[in-house]
XYZ file of C-alpha atoms in Angstrom:
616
model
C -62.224 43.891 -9.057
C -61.473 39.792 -10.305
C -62.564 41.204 -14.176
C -60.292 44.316 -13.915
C -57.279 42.932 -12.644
C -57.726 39.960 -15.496
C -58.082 41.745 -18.306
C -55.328 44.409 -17.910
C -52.406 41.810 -16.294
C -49.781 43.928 -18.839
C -50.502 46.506 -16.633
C -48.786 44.794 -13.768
C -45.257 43.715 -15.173
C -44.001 41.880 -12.106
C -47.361 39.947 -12.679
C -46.035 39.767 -16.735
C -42.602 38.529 -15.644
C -43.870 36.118 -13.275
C -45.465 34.539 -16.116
C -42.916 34.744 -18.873
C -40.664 32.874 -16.206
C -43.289 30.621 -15.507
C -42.943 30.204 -19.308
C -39.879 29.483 -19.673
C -39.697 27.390 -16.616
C -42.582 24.979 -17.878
C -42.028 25.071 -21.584
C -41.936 22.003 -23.437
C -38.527 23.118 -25.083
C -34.881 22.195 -22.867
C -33.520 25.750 -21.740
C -30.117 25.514 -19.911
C -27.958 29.193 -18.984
C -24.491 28.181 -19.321
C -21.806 30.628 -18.200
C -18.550 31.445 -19.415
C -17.001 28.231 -17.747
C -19.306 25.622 -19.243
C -21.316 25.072 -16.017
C -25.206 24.862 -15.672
C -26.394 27.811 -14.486
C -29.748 27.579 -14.826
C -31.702 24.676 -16.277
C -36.027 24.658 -17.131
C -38.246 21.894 -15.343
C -38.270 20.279 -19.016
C -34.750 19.702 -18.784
C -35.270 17.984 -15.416
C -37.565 15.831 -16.764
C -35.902 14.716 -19.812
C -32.461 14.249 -18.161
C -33.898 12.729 -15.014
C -31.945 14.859 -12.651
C -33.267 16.766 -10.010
C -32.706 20.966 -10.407
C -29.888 20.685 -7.670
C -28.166 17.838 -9.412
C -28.185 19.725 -12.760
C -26.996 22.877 -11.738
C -23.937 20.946 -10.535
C -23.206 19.467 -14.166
C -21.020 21.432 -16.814
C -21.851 21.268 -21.109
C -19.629 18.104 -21.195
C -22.192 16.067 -18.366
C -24.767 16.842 -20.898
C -23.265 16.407 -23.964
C -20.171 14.113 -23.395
C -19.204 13.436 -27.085
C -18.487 17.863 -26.764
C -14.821 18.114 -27.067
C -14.695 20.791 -23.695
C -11.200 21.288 -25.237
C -13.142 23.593 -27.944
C -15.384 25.333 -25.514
C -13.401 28.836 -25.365
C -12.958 28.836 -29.299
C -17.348 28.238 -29.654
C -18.022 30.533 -26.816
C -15.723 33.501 -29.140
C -18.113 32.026 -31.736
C -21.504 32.665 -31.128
C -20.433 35.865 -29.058
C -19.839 37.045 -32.649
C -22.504 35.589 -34.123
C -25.215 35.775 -31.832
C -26.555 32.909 -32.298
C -26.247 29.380 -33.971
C -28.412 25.718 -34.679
C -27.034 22.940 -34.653
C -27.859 19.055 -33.931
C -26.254 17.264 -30.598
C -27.060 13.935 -28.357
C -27.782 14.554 -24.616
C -26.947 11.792 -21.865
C -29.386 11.128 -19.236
C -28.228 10.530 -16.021
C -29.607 6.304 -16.464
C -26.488 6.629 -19.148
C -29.156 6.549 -22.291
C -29.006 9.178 -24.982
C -31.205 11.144 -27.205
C -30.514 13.352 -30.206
C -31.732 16.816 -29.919
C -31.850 19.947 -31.734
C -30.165 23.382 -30.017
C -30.405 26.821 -30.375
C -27.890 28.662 -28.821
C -27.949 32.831 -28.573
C -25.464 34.781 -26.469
C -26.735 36.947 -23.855
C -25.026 39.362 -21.959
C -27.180 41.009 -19.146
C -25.774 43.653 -16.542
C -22.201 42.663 -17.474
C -22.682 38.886 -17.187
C -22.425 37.105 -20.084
C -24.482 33.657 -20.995
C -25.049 31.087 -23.707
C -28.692 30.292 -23.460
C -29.311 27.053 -24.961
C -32.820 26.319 -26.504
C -33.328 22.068 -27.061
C -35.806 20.150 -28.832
C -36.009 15.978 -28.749
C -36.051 15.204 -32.013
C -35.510 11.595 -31.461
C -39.335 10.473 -33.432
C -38.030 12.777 -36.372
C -34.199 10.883 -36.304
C -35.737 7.979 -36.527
C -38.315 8.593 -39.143
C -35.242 10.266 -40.822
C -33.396 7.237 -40.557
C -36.000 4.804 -42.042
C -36.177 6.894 -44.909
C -32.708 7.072 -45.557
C -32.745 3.186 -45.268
C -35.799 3.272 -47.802
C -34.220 6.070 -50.022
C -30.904 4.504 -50.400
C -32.970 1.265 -51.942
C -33.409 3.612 -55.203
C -30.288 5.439 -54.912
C -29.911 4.513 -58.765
C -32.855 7.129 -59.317
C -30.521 9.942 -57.586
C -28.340 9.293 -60.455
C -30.551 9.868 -62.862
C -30.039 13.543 -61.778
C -25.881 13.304 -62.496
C -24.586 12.173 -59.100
C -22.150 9.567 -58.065
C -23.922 7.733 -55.040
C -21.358 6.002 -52.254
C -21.918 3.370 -49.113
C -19.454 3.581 -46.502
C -19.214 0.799 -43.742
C -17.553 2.521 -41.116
C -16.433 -0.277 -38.710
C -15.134 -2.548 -41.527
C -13.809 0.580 -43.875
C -15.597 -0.812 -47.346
C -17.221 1.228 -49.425
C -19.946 0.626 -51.829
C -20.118 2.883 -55.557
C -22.596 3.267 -57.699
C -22.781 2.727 -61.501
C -22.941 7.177 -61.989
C -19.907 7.296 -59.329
C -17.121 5.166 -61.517
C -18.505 6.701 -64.678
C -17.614 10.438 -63.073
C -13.943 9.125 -62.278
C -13.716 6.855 -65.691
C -13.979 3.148 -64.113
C -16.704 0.740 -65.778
C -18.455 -1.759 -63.271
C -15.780 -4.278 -63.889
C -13.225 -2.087 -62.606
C -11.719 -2.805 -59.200
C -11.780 0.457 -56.777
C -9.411 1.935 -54.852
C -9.446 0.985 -50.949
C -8.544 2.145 -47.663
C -6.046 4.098 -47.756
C -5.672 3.902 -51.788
C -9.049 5.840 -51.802
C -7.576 8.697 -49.758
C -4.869 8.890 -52.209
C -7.288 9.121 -54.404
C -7.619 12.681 -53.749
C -5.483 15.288 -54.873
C -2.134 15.764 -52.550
C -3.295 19.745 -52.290
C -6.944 18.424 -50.838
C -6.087 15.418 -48.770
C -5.579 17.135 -45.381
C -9.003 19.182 -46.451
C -11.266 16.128 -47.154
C -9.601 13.662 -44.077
C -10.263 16.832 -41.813
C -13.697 18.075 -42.832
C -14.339 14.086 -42.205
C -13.274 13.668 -38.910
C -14.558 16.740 -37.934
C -18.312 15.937 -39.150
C -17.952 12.251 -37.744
C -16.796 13.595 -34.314
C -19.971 15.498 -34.119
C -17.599 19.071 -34.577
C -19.749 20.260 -37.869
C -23.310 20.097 -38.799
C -22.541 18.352 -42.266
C -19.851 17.023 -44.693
C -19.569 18.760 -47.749
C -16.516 18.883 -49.374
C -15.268 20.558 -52.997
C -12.071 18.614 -54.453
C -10.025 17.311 -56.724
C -10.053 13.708 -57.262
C -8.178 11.490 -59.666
C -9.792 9.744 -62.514
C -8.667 6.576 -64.001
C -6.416 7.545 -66.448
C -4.579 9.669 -63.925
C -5.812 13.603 -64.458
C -8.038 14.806 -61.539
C -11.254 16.235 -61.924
C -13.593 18.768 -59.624
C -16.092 17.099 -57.643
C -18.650 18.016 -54.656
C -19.425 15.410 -52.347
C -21.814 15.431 -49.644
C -22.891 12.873 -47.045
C -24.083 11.965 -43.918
C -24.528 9.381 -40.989
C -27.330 7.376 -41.168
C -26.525 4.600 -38.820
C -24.936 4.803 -35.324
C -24.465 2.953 -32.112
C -26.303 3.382 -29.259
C -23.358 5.208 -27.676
C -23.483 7.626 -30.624
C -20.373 6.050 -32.904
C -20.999 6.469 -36.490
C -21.344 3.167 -38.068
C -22.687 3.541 -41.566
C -22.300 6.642 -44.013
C -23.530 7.520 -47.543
C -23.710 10.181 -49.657
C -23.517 11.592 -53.564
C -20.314 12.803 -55.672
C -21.165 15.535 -58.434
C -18.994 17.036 -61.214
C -18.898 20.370 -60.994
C -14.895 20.332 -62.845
C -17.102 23.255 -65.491
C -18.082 25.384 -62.287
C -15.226 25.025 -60.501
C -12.859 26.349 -63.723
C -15.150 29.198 -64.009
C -14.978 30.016 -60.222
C -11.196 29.624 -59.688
C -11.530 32.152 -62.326
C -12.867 34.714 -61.126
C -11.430 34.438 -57.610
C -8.078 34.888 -59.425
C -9.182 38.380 -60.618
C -10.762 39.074 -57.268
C -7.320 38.721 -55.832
C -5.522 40.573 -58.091
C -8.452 43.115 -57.207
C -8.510 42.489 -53.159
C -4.088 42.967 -53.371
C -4.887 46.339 -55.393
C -7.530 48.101 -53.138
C -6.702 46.262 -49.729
C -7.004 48.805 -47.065
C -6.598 48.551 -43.209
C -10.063 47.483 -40.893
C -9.782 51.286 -40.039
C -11.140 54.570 -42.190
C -8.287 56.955 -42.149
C -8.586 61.080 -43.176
C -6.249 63.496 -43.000
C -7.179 67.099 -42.883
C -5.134 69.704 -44.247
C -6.848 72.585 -41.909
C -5.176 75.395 -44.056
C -6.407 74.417 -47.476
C -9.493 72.481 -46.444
C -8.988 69.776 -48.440
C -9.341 66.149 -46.992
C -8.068 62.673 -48.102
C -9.400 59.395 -46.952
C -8.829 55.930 -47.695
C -10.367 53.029 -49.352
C -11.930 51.735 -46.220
C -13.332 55.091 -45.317
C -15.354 55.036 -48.408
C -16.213 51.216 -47.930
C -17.724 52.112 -44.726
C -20.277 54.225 -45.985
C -21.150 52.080 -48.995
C -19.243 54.046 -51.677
C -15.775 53.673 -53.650
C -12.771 55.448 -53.268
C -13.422 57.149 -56.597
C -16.472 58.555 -55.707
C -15.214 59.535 -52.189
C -12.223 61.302 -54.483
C -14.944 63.386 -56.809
C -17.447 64.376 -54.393
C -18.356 68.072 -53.584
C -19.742 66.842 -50.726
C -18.145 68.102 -46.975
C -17.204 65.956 -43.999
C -20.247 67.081 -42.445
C -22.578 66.109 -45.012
C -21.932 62.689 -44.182
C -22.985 63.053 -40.290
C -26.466 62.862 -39.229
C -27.984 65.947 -38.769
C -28.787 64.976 -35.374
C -25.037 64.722 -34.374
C -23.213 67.369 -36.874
C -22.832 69.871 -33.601
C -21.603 67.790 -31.188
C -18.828 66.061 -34.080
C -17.997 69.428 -34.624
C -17.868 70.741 -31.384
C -15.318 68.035 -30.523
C -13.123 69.023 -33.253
C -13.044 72.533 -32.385
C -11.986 72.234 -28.939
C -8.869 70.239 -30.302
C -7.963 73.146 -32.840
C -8.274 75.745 -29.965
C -6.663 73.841 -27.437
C -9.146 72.769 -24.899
C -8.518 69.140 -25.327
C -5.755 66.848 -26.421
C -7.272 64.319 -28.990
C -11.022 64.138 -30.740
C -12.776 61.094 -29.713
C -16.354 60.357 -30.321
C -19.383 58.752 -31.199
C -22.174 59.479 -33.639
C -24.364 58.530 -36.399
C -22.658 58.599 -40.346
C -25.285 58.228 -43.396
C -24.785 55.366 -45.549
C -25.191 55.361 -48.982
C -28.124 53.440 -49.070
C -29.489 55.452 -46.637
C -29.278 53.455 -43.411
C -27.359 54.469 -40.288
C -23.908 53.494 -39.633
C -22.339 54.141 -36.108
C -18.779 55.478 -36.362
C -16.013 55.441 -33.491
C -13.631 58.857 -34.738
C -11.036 59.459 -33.240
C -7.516 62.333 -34.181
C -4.969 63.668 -33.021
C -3.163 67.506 -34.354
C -0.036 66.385 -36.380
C 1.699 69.268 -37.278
C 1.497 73.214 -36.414
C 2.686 76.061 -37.548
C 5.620 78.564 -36.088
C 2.989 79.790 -33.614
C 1.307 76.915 -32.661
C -1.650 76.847 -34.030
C -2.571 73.414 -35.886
C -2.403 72.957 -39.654
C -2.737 69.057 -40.059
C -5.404 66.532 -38.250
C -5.519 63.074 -38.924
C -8.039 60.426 -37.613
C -9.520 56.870 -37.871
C -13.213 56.068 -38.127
C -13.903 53.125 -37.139
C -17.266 51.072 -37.818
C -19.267 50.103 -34.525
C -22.778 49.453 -35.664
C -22.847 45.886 -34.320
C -21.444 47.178 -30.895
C -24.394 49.896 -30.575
C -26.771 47.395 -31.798
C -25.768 45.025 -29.069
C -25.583 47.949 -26.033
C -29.447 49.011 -27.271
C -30.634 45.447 -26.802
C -29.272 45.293 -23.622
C -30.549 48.241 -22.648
C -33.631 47.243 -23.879
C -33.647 44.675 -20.266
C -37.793 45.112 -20.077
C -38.138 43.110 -23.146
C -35.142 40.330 -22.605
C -37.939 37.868 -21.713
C -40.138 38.591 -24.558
C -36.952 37.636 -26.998
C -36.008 34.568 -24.982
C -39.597 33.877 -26.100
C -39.055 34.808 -29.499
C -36.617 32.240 -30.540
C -38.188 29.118 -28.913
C -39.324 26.548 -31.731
C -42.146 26.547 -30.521
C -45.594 28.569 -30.374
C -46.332 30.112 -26.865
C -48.793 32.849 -25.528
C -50.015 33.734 -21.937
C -53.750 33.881 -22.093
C -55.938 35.451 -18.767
C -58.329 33.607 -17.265
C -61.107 34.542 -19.812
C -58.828 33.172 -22.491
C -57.760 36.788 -23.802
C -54.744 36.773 -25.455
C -52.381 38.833 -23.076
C -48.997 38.320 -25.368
C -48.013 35.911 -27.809
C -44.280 35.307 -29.350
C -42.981 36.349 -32.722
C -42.933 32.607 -34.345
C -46.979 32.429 -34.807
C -47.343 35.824 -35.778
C -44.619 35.583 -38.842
C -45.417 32.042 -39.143
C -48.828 33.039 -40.424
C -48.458 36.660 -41.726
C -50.806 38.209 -39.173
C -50.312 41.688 -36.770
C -49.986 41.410 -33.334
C -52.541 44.339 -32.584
C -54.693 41.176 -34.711
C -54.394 39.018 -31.727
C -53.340 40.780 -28.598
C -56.256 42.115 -26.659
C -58.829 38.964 -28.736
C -59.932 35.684 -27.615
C -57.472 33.088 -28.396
C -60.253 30.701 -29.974
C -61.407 34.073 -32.287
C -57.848 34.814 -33.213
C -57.435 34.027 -36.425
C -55.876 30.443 -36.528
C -58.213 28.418 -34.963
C -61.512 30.664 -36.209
C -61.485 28.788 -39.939
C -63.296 25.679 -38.355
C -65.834 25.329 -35.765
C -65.195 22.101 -34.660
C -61.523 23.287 -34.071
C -62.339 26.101 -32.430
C -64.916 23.915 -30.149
C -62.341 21.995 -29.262
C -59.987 24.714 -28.138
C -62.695 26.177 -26.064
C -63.340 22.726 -24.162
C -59.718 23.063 -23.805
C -59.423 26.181 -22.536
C -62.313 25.349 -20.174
C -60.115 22.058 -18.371
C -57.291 24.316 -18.108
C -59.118 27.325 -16.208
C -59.783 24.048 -14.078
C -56.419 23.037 -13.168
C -56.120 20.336 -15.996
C -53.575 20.654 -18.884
C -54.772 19.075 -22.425
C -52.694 17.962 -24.698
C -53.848 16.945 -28.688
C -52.939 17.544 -32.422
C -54.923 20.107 -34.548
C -54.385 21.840 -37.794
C -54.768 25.164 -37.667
C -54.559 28.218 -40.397
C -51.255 29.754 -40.739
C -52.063 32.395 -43.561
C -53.072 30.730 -46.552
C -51.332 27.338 -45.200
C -52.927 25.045 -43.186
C -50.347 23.746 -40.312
C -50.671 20.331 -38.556
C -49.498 21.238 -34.519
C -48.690 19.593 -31.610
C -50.810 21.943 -29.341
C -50.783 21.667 -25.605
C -52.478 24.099 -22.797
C -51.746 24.437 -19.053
C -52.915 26.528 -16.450
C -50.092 29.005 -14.726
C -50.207 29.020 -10.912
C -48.810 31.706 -8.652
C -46.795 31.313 -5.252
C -49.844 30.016 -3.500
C -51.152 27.905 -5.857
C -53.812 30.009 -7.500
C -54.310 29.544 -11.099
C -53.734 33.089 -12.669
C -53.281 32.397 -16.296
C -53.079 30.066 -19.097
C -50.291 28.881 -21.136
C -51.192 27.563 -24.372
C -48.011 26.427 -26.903
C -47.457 24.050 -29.815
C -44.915 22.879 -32.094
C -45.037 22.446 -35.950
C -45.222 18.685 -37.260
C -45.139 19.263 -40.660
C -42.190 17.657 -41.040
C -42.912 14.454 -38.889
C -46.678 14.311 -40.490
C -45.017 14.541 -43.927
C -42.533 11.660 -43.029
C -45.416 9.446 -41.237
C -47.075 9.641 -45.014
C -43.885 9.490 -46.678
C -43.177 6.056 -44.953
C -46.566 4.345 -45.061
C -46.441 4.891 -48.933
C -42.663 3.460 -49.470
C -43.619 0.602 -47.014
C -46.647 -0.821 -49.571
C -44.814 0.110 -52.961
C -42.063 -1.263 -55.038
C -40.232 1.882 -55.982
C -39.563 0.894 -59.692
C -43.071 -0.088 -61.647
C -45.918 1.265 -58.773
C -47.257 -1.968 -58.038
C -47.704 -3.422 -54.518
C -44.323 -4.830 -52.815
C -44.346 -8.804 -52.288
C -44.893 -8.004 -48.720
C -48.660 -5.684 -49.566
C -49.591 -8.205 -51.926
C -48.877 -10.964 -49.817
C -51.403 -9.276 -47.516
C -53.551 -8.975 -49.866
C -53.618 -12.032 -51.102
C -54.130 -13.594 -47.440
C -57.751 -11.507 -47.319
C -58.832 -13.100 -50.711
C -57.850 -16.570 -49.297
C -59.523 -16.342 -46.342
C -62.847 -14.974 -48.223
C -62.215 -17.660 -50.869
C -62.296 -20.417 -47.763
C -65.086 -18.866 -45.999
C -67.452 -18.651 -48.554
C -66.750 -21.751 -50.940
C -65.479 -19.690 -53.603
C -62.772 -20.124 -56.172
C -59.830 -18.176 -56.484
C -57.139 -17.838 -59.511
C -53.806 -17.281 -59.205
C -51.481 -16.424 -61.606
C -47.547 -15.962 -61.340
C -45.374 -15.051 -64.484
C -41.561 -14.587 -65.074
C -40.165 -12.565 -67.651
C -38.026 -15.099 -69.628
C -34.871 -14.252 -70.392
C -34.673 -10.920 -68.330
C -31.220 -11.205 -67.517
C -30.183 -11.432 -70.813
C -31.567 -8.078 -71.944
C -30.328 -6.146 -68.805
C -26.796 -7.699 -70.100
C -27.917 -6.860 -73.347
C -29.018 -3.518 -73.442
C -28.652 -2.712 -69.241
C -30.466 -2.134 -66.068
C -32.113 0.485 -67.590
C -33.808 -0.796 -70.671
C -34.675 -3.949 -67.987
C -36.482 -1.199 -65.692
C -38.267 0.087 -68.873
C -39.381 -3.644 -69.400
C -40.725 -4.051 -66.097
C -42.459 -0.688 -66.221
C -44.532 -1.284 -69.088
C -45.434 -4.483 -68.094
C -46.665 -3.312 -65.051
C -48.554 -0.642 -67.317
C -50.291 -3.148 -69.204
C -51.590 -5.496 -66.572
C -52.901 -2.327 -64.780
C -54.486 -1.311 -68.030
C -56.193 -4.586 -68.771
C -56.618 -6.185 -64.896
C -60.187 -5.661 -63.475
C -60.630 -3.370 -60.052
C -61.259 -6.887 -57.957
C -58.200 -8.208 -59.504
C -54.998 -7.518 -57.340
C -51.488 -7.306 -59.155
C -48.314 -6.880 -57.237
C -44.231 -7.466 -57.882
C -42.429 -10.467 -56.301
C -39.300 -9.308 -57.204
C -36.463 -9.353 -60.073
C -38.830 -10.321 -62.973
C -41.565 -11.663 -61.123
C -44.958 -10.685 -60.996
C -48.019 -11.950 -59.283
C -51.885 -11.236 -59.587
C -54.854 -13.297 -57.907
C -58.667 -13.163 -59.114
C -61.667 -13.915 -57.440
């Protein structure tokens, strides 16, 4: 009875949604329901945790208790938002309730579900990754003359004090040499063309006060000798208070004056174009019923993916546009206008596109004009398009699966497993993620399925796993596992479910993707023992280095040379020739001692035009 019931729990769906709340209720991932109003309406046992609130004391909080640095003014205009949209990402800070902060990462998808609508909210700490971010930013910005090397202007903003660093590639783009004093406070802002300044101060502020994901800006600014030129500028925050302020900013200028003359060109033929063919949001035909013959508009055409000129040439009848499916009912509708039976023609149904999807069309027309006896002569209607709305009413009907696409857009990997470890359902982000079928792993063991079956020892470990959980004990450890042809470093983590009395009844097996922090971890380590110009070890990895030789040198009687050379005269040739023909120097120095230095021998750069080696 035990086996049966296990192996076929999709055949119990109360069972299935038990689970899938369970899911979402133990989920490593924030989920909050907020409502129309901005209040907490529901909030995960993960959110609890990370807040420090109790479930009753969160549900009493609004969006601007979590997030405080929200402007709640702008609520109603973001709600409007993503109800249009469906769904958006997007990078925030949440306040615990000791007053500390953390920066997370939110996905937020409208639902509307029996007539009540809902932003569900979907957030990840990503405060390991900000800070990784934010030590290679610091690193990054130490070479910020190789960014130049690709065209761009590079800039260093000190918020609090309002200075601002350029770079060498930066006055070159506007025409000032490195003698050249800069424009200042608000001297720099005038710096911008009079048509752009509101643009540029505005897409500032708004990015600063946490209102946009990014600052990227296209504008004119004025060059040295007074003519303005087309630049792109991009930056971002890289420093900030422990309250959140923005303290330090930097980020790249570009000329793209050749793109931008090309582009203002062709948006002034597409407006010529746009004034010529605008139409109205609506399809409009009018029918002359005596002669046959029917005119439409621009947008009519539009809607069904072809131009007015074709729409104008066509042999092609009204009806030939419908879906087969629907051609009775459309004209069923019209008839009972023409004989009387009803006032107007309104109606739903299926139009073919061009391309040959489906578009859903709202028509709707009245009888304007008859003859001496009455009987009509002229119709005219509107179509209008309502794809998205029937798109939206089918997922809602669709209320059986609203859990399973909850699931689908966590950032995470999750699947409910029976208590054999058979895969019972899994979301959509594995199964893309690494190219596979569903009927490939629904219905198999999870340790056969096909990410963890590359490697025994993985898939040994999984089992032992799966073995503590069945046992009431969640495990918790990073793997890679096969993703397709990729190999994918997780964060994997497995819990038993439990029902109302305790039982366990499942298991719950999810992960997240590190790539990204893995790759950073690496990226760090490397920049850390490095000097970014010739390859050699930093002062500080030689240093260490050199304390190991020492210390072998004392301990076993040993000699040890050590030799330190300066290039002489390096200053003059970078004022000679420049900074660059100076880097060239140092790199091919460094190229020869690495060439002619022994394996034993160490070699490292003290900095400027210093370098060190030691030799047992």
């Amino acid at each position: 009875m035990t086996e049966t019931f296990e192996y076929k729990l999709t055949d119990h769906p109360d069972l299935t949604l038990r689970l899938s709340q369970f899911a979402m209720e133990n989920v490593s991932i924030e989920i909050y329901w907020l409502g129309r109003d901005a209040k907490i309406y529901y909030a995960n046992n993960q959110a609890c945790k990370k807040l420090g609130y109790s479930k009753e004391e969160l549900l009493q909080l609004s969006l601007g208790d979590l997030d405080p640095n929200y402007p709640i003014t702008l609520w109603p205009e973001h709600w409007e938002q993503l109800k249009r949209d469906k769904t958006q990402s997007f990078e925030t800070l949440h306040k615990r309730k000791d007053g500390g902060f953390f920066p997370v990462e939110v996905v937020a998808n409208y639902v509307s579900i029996d007539g009540h609508e809902f932003n569900v909210g979907f957030a990840k700490d990503i405060s390991e990754r900000k800070q990784a971010e934010a030590k290679l930013l610091e690193s990054e910005f130490l070479w910020k003359y190789a960014i130049e090397g690709a065209g761009a202007g590079v800039w260093d903003w000190n918020i609090q004090q309002d200075t601002t660093n350029f770079s060498k590639r930066w006055r070159e783009i506007l025409g000032y040499s490195e003698h050249d004093l800069m424009p200042v406070g608000d001297d720099l802002k005038k710096s911008f063309h009079p048509d752009d300044q509101d643009y540029v101060m505005a897409s500032m502020q708004s990015y600063l006060e946490g209102n946009s994901q990014n600052y990227s800006v296209e504008c004119r600014m004025r060059c040295k000798d007074g003519s303005y030129k087309w630049v792109q500028g991009r930056g971002m925050v890289v420093n900030r208070s422990i309250d959140g302020h923005p303290l330090r900013m930097i980020g790249t200028t570009t000329d793209i004056s050749d793109r931008k003359e090309a582009e203002l060109a062709v948006q002034d033929s597409e407006e010529q174009l746009r004034l010529v063919l605008e139409g109205g949001d609506l399809g409009f035909w009018d029918w002359n019923i005596q002669t046959g013959k029917v005119k439409r508009n621009e947008r009519w055409a539009n809607m069904l993916g072809y131009t007015y000129a074709e729409l104008e040439h066509t042999t092609q009848q009204w009806t030939d546009f419908i879906h087969p499916d629907d051609r009775k009912k459309a004209w069923d509708s019209i008839a009972d206008v023409i004989e009387g039976r009803t006032v107007s023609h309104q109606i739903e149904y299926r139009m073919l596109h061009k391309d040959g999807s489906i578009r859903w069309i709202l028509d709707q027309a009245k009888v304007m004009k008859r003859d001496a006896d009455g009987k009509p002569t002229r119709m005219s209607g509107t179509h209008n398009d309502i794809t998205d709305r029937k798109q939206i009413e089918e997922v809602i009907r669709e209320s059986n699966l609203r859990f399973n696409k909850i699931l689908d857009n966590l950032f995470s990997y999750v699947a409910l497993l029976d208590l054999n470890g058979v895969i019972q359902e899994v979301n959509k982000a594995p199964i893309d993620r690494g190219g596979y079928r569903r009927e490939e792993v629904v219905g198999q063991y999870f340790y056969d399925a096909p990410w963890w079956n590359y490697d025994d020892r993985v898939r040994e470990q999984l089992i032992a796993a799966i073995d503590a959980a069945k046992q009431g004990e969640s495990s918790r450890y990073d793997v890679v596992v096969k993703m397709g042809e990729d190999f994918v470093p997780l964060d994997f983590q497995i819990s038993p479910v439990h029902d109302n009395f305790g039982q366990i009844i499942g298991l719950l097996p999810s992960a997240v993707d590190i790539t990204e922090r893995k790759r950073l971890e690496v990226e760090l380590k490397r920049q850390a023992h490095l000097d970014y110009l010739t390859g050699l070890p930093n002062r500080r990895s030689f240093m260490d280095q050199a304390e190991i030789e020492l210390s072998r040198t004392q301990r076993y009687d040993t000699t040890l040379s050590v030799l330190m050379l300066d290039i002489d005269h390096f200053k003059q040739i970078n004022d000679t020739y420049g900074h660059q023909a100076g880097d060239l120097v140092l790199k091919a120095l460094a190229m020869i001692f690495q060439e002619v230095l022994r394996s034993v021998d160490i070699i490292g750069r003290m900095g400027g035009g210093g370098i060190c080696g030691n030799s047992a």
